[in-house]
Amino acid sequence: MSVLEIRDLHVSVETEQGTKPILRGVDLTIRKGETHAIMGPNGSGKSTLAYTIAGHPKYTVDSGSITLDGEDVLAMSVDERARAGLFLAMQYPVEIPGVTVTNFLRTAKTAVEGEAPAIRGWIKDVRESMKNLRMEPAFAERNVNEGFSGGEKKRHEILQLELLKPQFAVLDETDSGLDVDALKIVSEGVNRAKENTGLGVLLITHYTRILRYIKPDFVHVFVAGKIAEQGGPELADRLENEGYDRFLVDAVVAP
Ligand code: ADP
Ligand code: MG
Ligand code: MG
């Protein structure tokens, strides 16, 4: 059984004012098939955790570890992380001039698998996944992220998820900017991946809305760079009612 383990992770970023510590001792264990929601106020470091797992060069790991089945993820390049089975939705956030969705997906699949997928089956898989996500076939011929709407970007992320079949996915604010219909379609895609491949999910979100569609097994409240509380799905319900105020008071009193 695959497991992604984060141990006492401390991460900082260089700013014009100097080194700024952001993550202050994060501990988290995600097993394959589990969905963990990370919730928390803005600025608490949720995206920093996602970027650190993704290997973004801006973020410096000062101490602690991230391992996948005991392998040192922090020692891996971004490509190696993808090959090891990590899916990081924010990995390719920028426009890629002249690269169509079709070509991008095939290149990504080839990089992850170590060989190009057989063309017939691949085309069928792409079509089927696009249909599942209610995407027009013409979308496949557009350039990656060029003029994509917020909703199209998210669907493109989930399309990658369906086709690349990773072991673990980190989804940062996948719900932001989606209307209810798009949110349902995107959530169905994640749920299909959970059912079909036993995907482990780290779902980062500020709001509880997406958790109505993607049911978390565990909920972690992130405050001031670490997990302040954890529980089951009922914790999300409580946050929906109470917000983050009670955590913020604690954070100020005991920084
Ligand atoms: P969240 O995703 O929970 O809103 P972030 O991880 O984006 O939080 O940010 C956590 C804190 O770290 C914030 O105070 C933010 O301003 C700061 N921060 C994050 N990334 C950078 C960066 N690249 N440069 C400077 N400060 C950053
Ligand atoms: Mg933020
Ligand atoms: Mg964020």
PDB file of N, CA and C in Angstrom, residues 54 118 129 134 138 238:
ATOM      1  N   ALA A  54       5.470  19.829  -4.873  1.00  0.00           N
ATOM      2  CA  ALA A  54       5.694  19.886  -6.317  1.00  0.00           C
ATOM      3  C   ALA A  54       7.149  20.156  -6.692  1.00  0.00           C
ATOM      4  N   ALA A 118       0.429   3.595 -26.792  1.00  0.00           N
ATOM      5  CA  ALA A 118       0.002   3.125 -28.114  1.00  0.00           C
ATOM      6  C   ALA A 118      -1.104   4.037 -28.613  1.00  0.00           C
ATOM      7  N   SER A 129     -12.178  10.460 -21.735  1.00  0.00           N
ATOM      8  CA  SER A 129     -12.001  11.327 -20.571  1.00  0.00           C
ATOM      9  C   SER A 129     -12.577  12.716 -20.830  1.00  0.00           C
ATOM     10  N   ARG A 134     -17.240  16.520 -19.990  1.00  0.00           N
ATOM     11  CA  ARG A 134     -18.093  17.381 -20.848  1.00  0.00           C
ATOM     12  C   ARG A 134     -17.262  18.452 -21.541  1.00  0.00           C
ATOM     13  N   ALA A 138     -12.968  19.985 -29.734  1.00  0.00           N
ATOM     14  CA  ALA A 138     -12.098  21.054 -30.249  1.00  0.00           C
ATOM     15  C   ALA A 138     -11.112  21.550 -29.193  1.00  0.00           C
ATOM     16  N   ARG A 238     -18.121  21.697  11.088  1.00  0.00           N
ATOM     17  CA  ARG A 238     -17.943  22.658  12.162  1.00  0.00           C
ATOM     18  C   ARG A 238     -17.324  23.963  11.628  1.00  0.00           C
TER      19      ARG A 238
END
